[in-house]
Amino acid sequence: MAEQTSDTTAPTSLWVERTGTRRYTGRSSRGAEVLIGSEGVEGVFTPGELLKIALAACSGMSSDFPLSRRLGDNYDATIRVSGAADRENEVYPQLDEVMELDLSELDADAQERLVALVERSVDKVCTVGRTLKAGTTVTLTVEREA
């Protein structure tokens, strides 16, 4: 989802701090933390896993309003995301999401309309998915201490 700020609210700052060999803690100025590391390290997410989780969370959040309007505020949803890395090129050539919803209380036509609405909502407002589909420019600046 798009980062929402107002004129009186500073944007959220994000950074990682090294805590060991190939281990980092991701932090936000809002006090959130996430442990990041190599795939073989227990209790951490890899950067690629965080990318996938961000995509799934964005899809869930982007569809929350239309789903809660039709299914009620307490509906259950699980969004699973997968995609193998192409290690030769160091990219994820495809990411697949599966949104699990109980739509059994709706008739077939209502289910189809809701699924179409969810797909449109995600396509329209999921910033993470839209960025991945469009591609983005990434820059890295190395600041050197004298």
Coordinates of N, CA, C and O in Angstrom, one line a residue:
M1 N 0.9 -1.2 0.0 CA 0.0 0.0 0.0 C 0.9 1.2 0.0 O 2.0 1.2 0.5
A2 N 0.4 2.3 -0.5 CA 1.2 3.5 -0.6 C 1.4 4.0 0.9 O 0.5 4.0 1.7
E3 N 2.6 4.5 1.1 CA 2.9 5.1 2.4 C 2.1 6.4 2.5 O 2.1 7.3 1.6
Q4 N 1.3 6.5 3.6 CA 0.4 7.6 3.7 C 1.0 8.6 4.7 O 1.4 8.2 5.8
T5 N 1.2 9.8 4.3 CA 1.7 10.8 5.2 C 0.9 12.1 5.0 O 0.3 12.3 4.0
S6 N 0.9 12.9 6.0 CA 0.2 14.2 5.9 C 1.3 15.3 6.1 O 2.4 15.0 6.4
D7 N 0.9 16.5 6.0 CA 1.8 17.6 6.1 C 2.5 17.7 7.5 O 3.6 18.2 7.6
T8 N 1.8 17.1 8.5 CA 2.4 17.2 9.8 C 3.1 15.9 10.2 O 3.7 15.8 11.3
T9 N 3.1 14.9 9.4 CA 3.7 13.6 9.7 C 4.9 13.4 8.8 O 4.8 13.4 7.6
A10 N 6.0 13.1 9.5 CA 7.2 12.8 8.7 C 7.1 11.4 8.1 O 6.5 10.5 8.7
P11 N 7.7 11.1 7.0 CA 7.7 9.8 6.4 C 8.4 8.8 7.3 O 9.4 9.2 8.0
T12 N 8.0 7.6 7.2 CA 8.7 6.6 8.0 C 10.1 6.3 7.5 O 10.3 6.1 6.3
S13 N 11.1 6.3 8.4 CA 12.5 6.0 8.0 C 12.7 4.5 8.2 O 12.2 3.9 9.1
L14 N 13.4 3.9 7.2 CA 13.7 2.5 7.2 C 15.2 2.3 7.1 O 15.8 3.0 6.3
W15 N 15.7 1.3 7.8 CA 17.1 1.0 7.7 C 17.4 -0.4 8.3 O 16.5 -1.0 8.9
V16 N 18.5 -1.0 7.9 CA 19.0 -2.2 8.5 C 20.3 -2.0 9.2 O 21.1 -1.1 8.8
E17 N 20.5 -2.7 10.3 CA 21.8 -2.7 11.0 C 22.4 -4.1 11.1 O 21.7 -5.1 11.3
R18 N 23.7 -4.2 10.8 CA 24.4 -5.5 10.8 C 24.5 -5.9 12.2 O 24.9 -5.2 13.1
T19 N 24.1 -7.2 12.5 CA 24.2 -7.8 13.8 C 25.1 -9.0 13.9 O 25.3 -9.6 14.9
G20 N 25.6 -9.4 12.7 CA 26.5 -10.6 12.6 C 26.8 -10.9 11.2 O 26.4 -10.2 10.3
T21 N 27.5 -12.0 10.9 CA 27.8 -12.4 9.6 C 26.5 -12.7 8.8 O 25.8 -13.6 9.3
R22 N 26.2 -11.9 7.8 CA 25.0 -12.1 7.0 C 23.7 -12.1 7.8 O 22.8 -12.8 7.5
R23 N 23.8 -11.3 8.9 CA 22.6 -11.1 9.8 C 22.4 -9.6 10.0 O 23.3 -8.9 10.3
Y24 N 21.1 -9.2 9.9 CA 20.7 -7.8 10.0 C 19.4 -7.7 10.8 O 18.7 -8.7 10.8
T25 N 19.2 -6.6 11.4 CA 17.9 -6.3 11.9 C 17.3 -5.1 11.1 O 18.0 -4.0 11.1
G26 N 16.2 -5.3 10.5 CA 15.5 -4.2 9.8 C 14.7 -3.4 10.8 O 14.1 -4.0 11.7
R27 N 14.7 -2.1 10.7 CA 14.1 -1.2 11.7 C 13.3 -0.1 11.0 O 13.6 0.3 9.9
S28 N 12.3 0.4 11.7 CA 11.5 1.5 11.2 C 11.5 2.6 12.3 O 11.6 2.2 13.5
S29 N 11.3 3.8 11.9 CA 11.2 4.9 12.9 C 9.9 4.8 13.7 O 9.7 5.5 14.7
R30 N 9.0 3.9 13.3 CA 7.7 3.6 14.1 C 8.0 2.5 15.1 O 7.0 2.1 15.8
G31 N 9.2 2.0 15.2 CA 9.5 1.0 16.3 C 9.4 -0.4 15.9 O 9.6 -1.3 16.7
A32 N 9.2 -0.7 14.6 CA 9.1 -2.1 14.1 C 10.4 -2.7 13.9 O 11.4 -1.9 13.6
E33 N 10.6 -4.0 14.1 CA 11.8 -4.7 13.8 C 11.5 -6.0 13.1 O 10.5 -6.6 13.4
V34 N 12.5 -6.4 12.3 CA 12.4 -7.7 11.6 C 13.8 -8.3 11.5 O 14.7 -7.5 11.2
L35 N 14.0 -9.5 11.8 CA 15.3 -10.2 11.8 C 15.5 -10.7 10.4 O 14.6 -11.4 9.8
I36 N 16.7 -10.4 9.8 CA 17.0 -10.8 8.4 C 18.3 -11.5 8.4 O 19.3 -11.1 9.1
G37 N 18.4 -12.6 7.6 CA 19.6 -13.3 7.5 C 19.6 -14.3 6.3 O 18.7 -14.3 5.5
S38 N 20.6 -15.1 6.3 CA 20.7 -16.2 5.3 C 19.7 -17.3 5.5 O 19.2 -17.5 6.6
E39 N 19.4 -18.0 4.4 CA 18.4 -19.0 4.5 C 18.7 -20.1 5.5 O 17.7 -20.6 6.1
G40 N 19.9 -20.4 5.8 CA 20.2 -21.5 6.8 C 20.1 -21.0 8.2 O 20.4 -21.8 9.2
V41 N 19.8 -19.8 8.5 CA 19.8 -19.2 9.9 C 18.3 -19.3 10.4 O 17.4 -18.8 9.7
E42 N 18.2 -19.9 11.5 CA 16.8 -20.0 12.1 C 16.3 -18.7 12.7 O 17.1 -17.9 13.1
G43 N 15.0 -18.5 12.6 CA 14.4 -17.3 13.2 C 14.6 -16.0 12.5 O 14.4 -14.9 13.0
V44 N 15.0 -16.1 11.2 CA 15.1 -14.9 10.4 C 14.4 -15.0 9.1 O 14.2 -16.2 8.6
F45 N 14.1 -13.9 8.4 CA 13.6 -13.9 7.0 C 14.8 -13.6 6.1 O 15.6 -12.8 6.5
T46 N 14.8 -14.2 4.9 CA 15.8 -13.7 3.9 C 15.2 -12.5 3.3 O 14.0 -12.3 3.3
P47 N 16.0 -11.7 2.6 CA 15.5 -10.5 1.9 C 14.4 -10.9 0.9 O 13.4 -10.3 0.7
G48 N 14.7 -12.0 0.2 CA 13.7 -12.5 -0.8 C 12.4 -12.9 -0.2 O 11.3 -12.6 -0.8
E49 N 12.4 -13.5 1.0 CA 11.2 -13.9 1.7 C 10.4 -12.6 2.1 O 9.2 -12.6 2.0
L50 N 11.2 -11.6 2.5 CA 10.5 -10.3 2.9 C 9.8 -9.7 1.7 O 8.7 -9.1 1.8
L51 N 10.5 -9.8 0.5 CA 9.9 -9.3 -0.7 C 8.5 -10.0 -1.0 O 7.5 -9.3 -1.2
K52 N 8.6 -11.3 -0.8 CA 7.3 -12.1 -1.1 C 6.3 -11.8 0.0 O 5.1 -11.6 -0.4
I53 N 6.7 -11.6 1.2 CA 5.7 -11.3 2.3 C 5.1 -9.9 2.1 O 3.9 -9.7 2.3
A54 N 6.0 -9.0 1.6 CA 5.5 -7.6 1.3 C 4.4 -7.7 0.2 O 3.4 -7.0 0.3
L55 N 4.7 -8.5 -0.8 CA 3.7 -8.6 -1.9 C 2.4 -9.2 -1.4 O 1.3 -8.6 -1.6
A56 N 2.4 -10.3 -0.6 CA 1.2 -10.9 -0.1 C 0.5 -10.0 0.9 O -0.8 -9.8 0.8
A57 N 1.2 -9.3 1.8 CA 0.6 -8.3 2.7 C -0.1 -7.2 1.9 O -1.2 -6.7 2.3
C58 N 0.6 -6.7 0.9 CA 0.0 -5.6 0.1 C -1.3 -6.0 -0.6 O -2.3 -5.3 -0.6
S59 N -1.3 -7.2 -1.1 CA -2.5 -7.8 -1.8 C -3.6 -7.9 -0.7 O -4.8 -7.5 -1.0
G60 N -3.3 -8.4 0.4 CA -4.3 -8.5 1.5 C -4.9 -7.2 1.9 O -6.1 -7.0 2.0
M61 N -4.0 -6.2 2.1 CA -4.4 -4.9 2.6 C -5.2 -4.2 1.5 O -6.2 -3.5 1.8
S62 N -4.8 -4.4 0.2 CA -5.5 -3.8 -0.9 C -6.9 -4.3 -1.1 O -7.8 -3.6 -1.7
S63 N -7.1 -5.5 -0.7 CA -8.5 -6.2 -0.8 C -9.3 -6.1 0.4 O -10.4 -6.6 0.5
D64 N -8.7 -5.6 1.5 CA -9.4 -5.7 2.8 C -10.7 -5.0 2.8 O -11.7 -5.5 3.3
F65 N -10.8 -3.8 2.2 CA -12.1 -3.0 2.3 C -13.2 -3.7 1.5 O -14.3 -3.9 2.1
P66 N -13.0 -4.1 0.2 CA -14.1 -4.8 -0.5 C -14.5 -6.1 0.2 O -15.6 -6.5 0.2
L67 N -13.5 -6.8 0.7 CA -13.8 -8.1 1.3 C -14.6 -7.9 2.6 O -15.6 -8.6 2.9
S68 N -14.1 -7.0 3.5 CA -14.8 -6.8 4.7 C -16.2 -6.2 4.5 O -17.2 -6.5 5.3
R69 N -16.4 -5.4 3.4 CA -17.8 -4.9 3.1 C -18.7 -6.0 2.8 O -19.9 -6.0 3.1
R70 N -18.2 -7.1 2.1 CA -19.1 -8.2 1.7 C -19.1 -9.3 2.6 O -20.1 -10.1 2.7
L71 N -18.0 -9.6 3.3 CA -17.9 -10.8 4.2 C -18.0 -10.5 5.7 O -18.0 -11.4 6.5
G72 N -17.9 -9.2 6.0 CA -17.9 -8.8 7.4 C -16.5 -8.5 7.9 O -15.5 -9.0 7.3
D73 N -16.4 -7.7 9.0 CA -15.1 -7.3 9.5 C -14.2 -8.5 10.0 O -13.0 -8.3 10.0
N74 N -14.8 -9.6 10.3 CA -14.1 -10.7 10.9 C -13.8 -11.8 9.9 O -13.5 -12.9 10.4
Y75 N -13.7 -11.5 8.6 CA -13.4 -12.6 7.7 C -12.0 -13.0 7.8 O -11.1 -12.3 8.3
D76 N -11.7 -14.3 7.5 CA -10.4 -14.9 7.5 C -9.8 -14.9 6.1 O -10.5 -15.2 5.2
A77 N -8.6 -14.6 6.0 CA -7.9 -14.6 4.7 C -6.4 -15.0 5.0 O -5.8 -14.6 6.0
T78 N -5.9 -15.9 4.1 CA -4.5 -16.2 4.1 C -4.0 -16.0 2.7 O -4.7 -16.5 1.7
I79 N -2.9 -15.3 2.5 CA -2.4 -15.1 1.2 C -1.0 -15.8 1.2 O -0.1 -15.4 1.9
R80 N -0.9 -16.9 0.4 CA 0.3 -17.6 0.3 C 1.1 -17.1 -1.0 O 0.5 -16.8 -2.0
V81 N 2.4 -17.0 -0.9 CA 3.2 -16.5 -2.0 C 4.4 -17.4 -2.2 O 5.0 -17.8 -1.2
S82 N 4.7 -17.7 -3.4 CA 5.8 -18.5 -3.7 C 6.5 -18.1 -5.0 O 5.9 -17.3 -5.7
G83 N 7.7 -18.5 -5.2 CA 8.4 -18.3 -6.4 C 9.9 -18.6 -6.2 O 10.5 -18.1 -5.2
A84 N 10.4 -19.4 -7.0 CA 11.8 -19.8 -6.9 C 12.7 -18.8 -7.5 O 12.4 -18.1 -8.5
A85 N 13.9 -18.6 -6.9 CA 14.8 -17.7 -7.4 C 15.6 -18.3 -8.6 O 15.9 -19.5 -8.5
D86 N 15.9 -17.5 -9.6 CA 16.8 -17.9 -10.7 C 18.2 -17.5 -10.2 O 18.5 -16.3 -10.3
R87 N 19.0 -18.4 -9.6 CA 20.2 -18.0 -9.0 C 21.3 -17.6 -10.0 O 22.2 -16.9 -9.7
E88 N 21.2 -18.1 -11.3 CA 22.1 -17.7 -12.3 C 22.0 -16.2 -12.6 O 23.0 -15.5 -12.7
N89 N 20.8 -15.6 -12.6 CA 20.6 -14.2 -12.8 C 20.2 -13.4 -11.6 O 20.0 -12.2 -11.6
E90 N 20.1 -14.1 -10.4 CA 19.7 -13.5 -9.1 C 18.4 -12.6 -9.3 O 18.4 -11.4 -8.9
V91 N 17.4 -13.2 -9.8 CA 16.0 -12.6 -9.8 C 15.0 -13.6 -9.5 O 15.2 -14.8 -9.5
Y92 N 13.8 -13.2 -9.2 CA 12.6 -14.0 -9.1 C 11.8 -13.8 -10.4 O 11.2 -12.8 -10.5
P93 N 11.9 -14.8 -11.3 CA 11.2 -14.5 -12.6 C 9.7 -14.6 -12.5 O 9.0 -14.0 -13.3
Q94 N 9.2 -15.2 -11.4 CA 7.7 -15.3 -11.3 C 7.4 -15.4 -9.8 O 8.1 -16.2 -9.1
L95 N 6.4 -14.7 -9.3 CA 5.9 -14.8 -8.0 C 4.4 -15.2 -8.1 O 3.7 -14.5 -8.9
D96 N 4.0 -16.2 -7.4 CA 2.6 -16.7 -7.4 C 2.0 -16.5 -6.1 O 2.5 -16.9 -5.1
E97 N 0.8 -15.8 -6.1 CA 0.0 -15.6 -4.9 C -1.3 -16.4 -5.0 O -1.9 -16.5 -6.0
V98 N -1.7 -16.9 -3.8 CA -2.9 -17.6 -3.7 C -3.6 -17.1 -2.5 O -3.1 -17.1 -1.4
M99 N -4.8 -16.4 -2.7 CA -5.6 -15.9 -1.6 C -6.7 -16.9 -1.2 O -7.5 -17.3 -2.1
E100 N -6.6 -17.4 0.0 CA -7.5 -18.3 0.5 C -8.6 -17.6 1.3 O -8.4 -17.0 2.3
L101 N -9.9 -17.8 0.8 CA -11.1 -17.1 1.4 C -12.2 -18.1 1.5 O -12.4 -18.9 0.6
D102 N -13.0 -18.0 2.5 CA -14.2 -18.8 2.6 C -15.4 -17.9 2.0 O -15.8 -17.0 2.6
L103 N -15.8 -18.3 0.8 CA -16.9 -17.6 0.1 C -18.1 -18.4 0.1 O -19.0 -18.1 -0.7
S104 N -18.2 -19.4 0.9 CA -19.3 -20.4 0.8 C -20.7 -19.8 1.1 O -21.7 -20.4 0.7
E105 N -20.7 -18.7 1.8 CA -22.0 -18.0 2.1 C -22.5 -17.2 0.9 O -23.7 -16.7 1.0
L106 N -21.7 -17.1 -0.1 CA -22.2 -16.3 -1.3 C -22.5 -17.3 -2.4 O -21.9 -18.4 -2.6
D107 N -23.5 -16.9 -3.3 CA -23.9 -17.8 -4.4 C -22.7 -17.6 -5.4 O -21.9 -16.7 -5.3
A108 N -22.8 -18.4 -6.5 CA -21.7 -18.5 -7.5 C -21.5 -17.2 -8.2 O -20.4 -16.7 -8.4
D109 N -22.6 -16.5 -8.5 CA -22.5 -15.2 -9.2 C -21.8 -14.1 -8.3 O -21.0 -13.4 -8.7
A110 N -22.2 -14.1 -7.0 CA -21.7 -13.2 -6.0 C -20.2 -13.5 -5.8 O -19.4 -12.5 -5.7
Q111 N -19.8 -14.7 -5.8 CA -18.4 -15.1 -5.6 C -17.6 -14.6 -6.8 O -16.5 -14.0 -6.6
E112 N -18.1 -14.8 -8.0 CA -17.4 -14.3 -9.2 C -17.2 -12.8 -9.2 O -16.1 -12.3 -9.5
R113 N -18.3 -12.1 -8.8 CA -18.2 -10.6 -8.8 C -17.2 -10.2 -7.7 O -16.4 -9.2 -7.9
L114 N -17.2 -10.8 -6.6 CA -16.3 -10.5 -5.5 C -14.8 -10.8 -5.9 O -13.9 -9.9 -5.6
V115 N -14.6 -11.9 -6.5 CA -13.2 -12.2 -6.9 C -12.7 -11.2 -7.9 O -11.6 -10.7 -7.9
A116 N -13.6 -10.8 -8.9 CA -13.2 -9.8 -9.9 C -12.9 -8.5 -9.2 O -12.0 -7.8 -9.6
L117 N -13.7 -8.1 -8.2 CA -13.5 -6.9 -7.5 C -12.2 -6.9 -6.7 O -11.4 -5.9 -6.7
V118 N -11.9 -8.0 -6.1 CA -10.6 -8.2 -5.3 C -9.4 -8.0 -6.3 O -8.5 -7.3 -6.0
E119 N -9.5 -8.7 -7.5 CA -8.4 -8.6 -8.4 C -8.2 -7.2 -8.9 O -7.1 -6.7 -9.0
R120 N -9.3 -6.5 -9.2 CA -9.2 -5.1 -9.6 C -8.6 -4.2 -8.5 O -7.8 -3.3 -8.8
S121 N -9.1 -4.4 -7.3 CA -8.6 -3.6 -6.2 C -7.1 -3.8 -6.0 O -6.3 -2.9 -5.8
V122 N -6.6 -5.1 -6.0 CA -5.2 -5.4 -5.9 C -4.4 -4.7 -7.0 O -3.4 -4.1 -6.8
D123 N -4.9 -4.9 -8.3 CA -4.2 -4.4 -9.4 C -4.1 -2.8 -9.4 O -3.2 -2.2 -9.8
K124 N -5.1 -2.2 -8.8 CA -5.2 -0.7 -8.7 C -4.4 -0.1 -7.6 O -3.7 0.9 -7.8
V125 N -4.4 -0.7 -6.4 CA -3.8 0.0 -5.3 C -2.6 -0.8 -4.6 O -2.1 -0.2 -3.6
C126 N -2.3 -2.0 -5.0 CA -1.2 -2.6 -4.3 C 0.1 -2.1 -4.9 O 0.6 -2.5 -5.9
T127 N 0.7 -1.2 -4.1 CA 2.0 -0.5 -4.5 C 3.1 -1.5 -4.8 O 3.9 -1.4 -5.7
V128 N 3.2 -2.5 -3.9 CA 4.3 -3.5 -4.1 C 4.1 -4.3 -5.4 O 5.1 -4.4 -6.2
G129 N 3.0 -4.8 -5.6 CA 2.7 -5.5 -6.8 C 2.9 -4.7 -8.1 O 3.5 -5.1 -9.1
R130 N 2.3 -3.5 -8.0 CA 2.5 -2.6 -9.2 C 3.9 -2.2 -9.4 O 4.3 -2.2 -10.6
T131 N 4.7 -2.0 -8.4 CA 6.1 -1.8 -8.6 C 6.9 -2.9 -9.2 O 7.7 -2.8 -10.1
L132 N 6.6 -4.1 -8.7 CA 7.2 -5.3 -9.2 C 6.9 -5.5 -10.7 O 7.7 -5.9 -11.5
K133 N 5.6 -5.3 -11.0 CA 5.2 -5.5 -12.4 C 5.8 -4.5 -13.3 O 6.1 -4.8 -14.5
A134 N 5.9 -3.2 -12.9 CA 6.4 -2.2 -13.7 C 7.9 -2.1 -13.7 O 8.5 -1.6 -14.7
G135 N 8.6 -2.6 -12.7 CA 10.0 -2.4 -12.6 C 10.3 -1.1 -11.9 O 9.4 -0.3 -11.8
T136 N 11.5 -0.9 -11.4 CA 11.8 0.3 -10.7 C 13.3 0.6 -10.8 O 14.0 -0.3 -11.1
T137 N 13.6 1.8 -10.6 CA 15.1 2.2 -10.6 C 15.5 2.1 -9.1 O 14.9 2.6 -8.2
V138 N 16.6 1.5 -8.9 CA 17.2 1.3 -7.6 C 18.6 2.0 -7.6 O 19.4 1.7 -8.5
T139 N 18.9 2.8 -6.7 CA 20.2 3.4 -6.6 C 20.9 3.0 -5.3 O 20.2 2.8 -4.3
L140 N 22.2 3.0 -5.3 CA 22.9 2.7 -4.0 C 24.0 3.8 -4.0 O 24.8 3.9 -4.9
T141 N 24.1 4.5 -2.8 CA 25.2 5.4 -2.6 C 26.0 4.9 -1.4 O 25.4 4.6 -0.4
V142 N 27.2 4.8 -1.5 CA 28.1 4.4 -0.4 C 28.7 5.6 0.2 O 29.4 6.4 -0.4
E143 N 28.3 5.9 1.5 CA 28.9 7.0 2.2 C 30.1 6.6 3.0 O 30.0 5.6 3.7
R144 N 31.2 7.3 2.8 CA 32.5 6.9 3.4 C 32.8 7.7 4.5 O 32.7 9.0 4.5
E145 N 33.2 7.1 5.6 CA 33.7 7.9 6.8 C 35.2 8.2 6.5 O 35.9 7.4 6.1
A146 N 35.5 9.5 6.8 CA 36.9 9.9 6.5 C 37.8 9.5 7.7 O 37.5 9.3 8.7

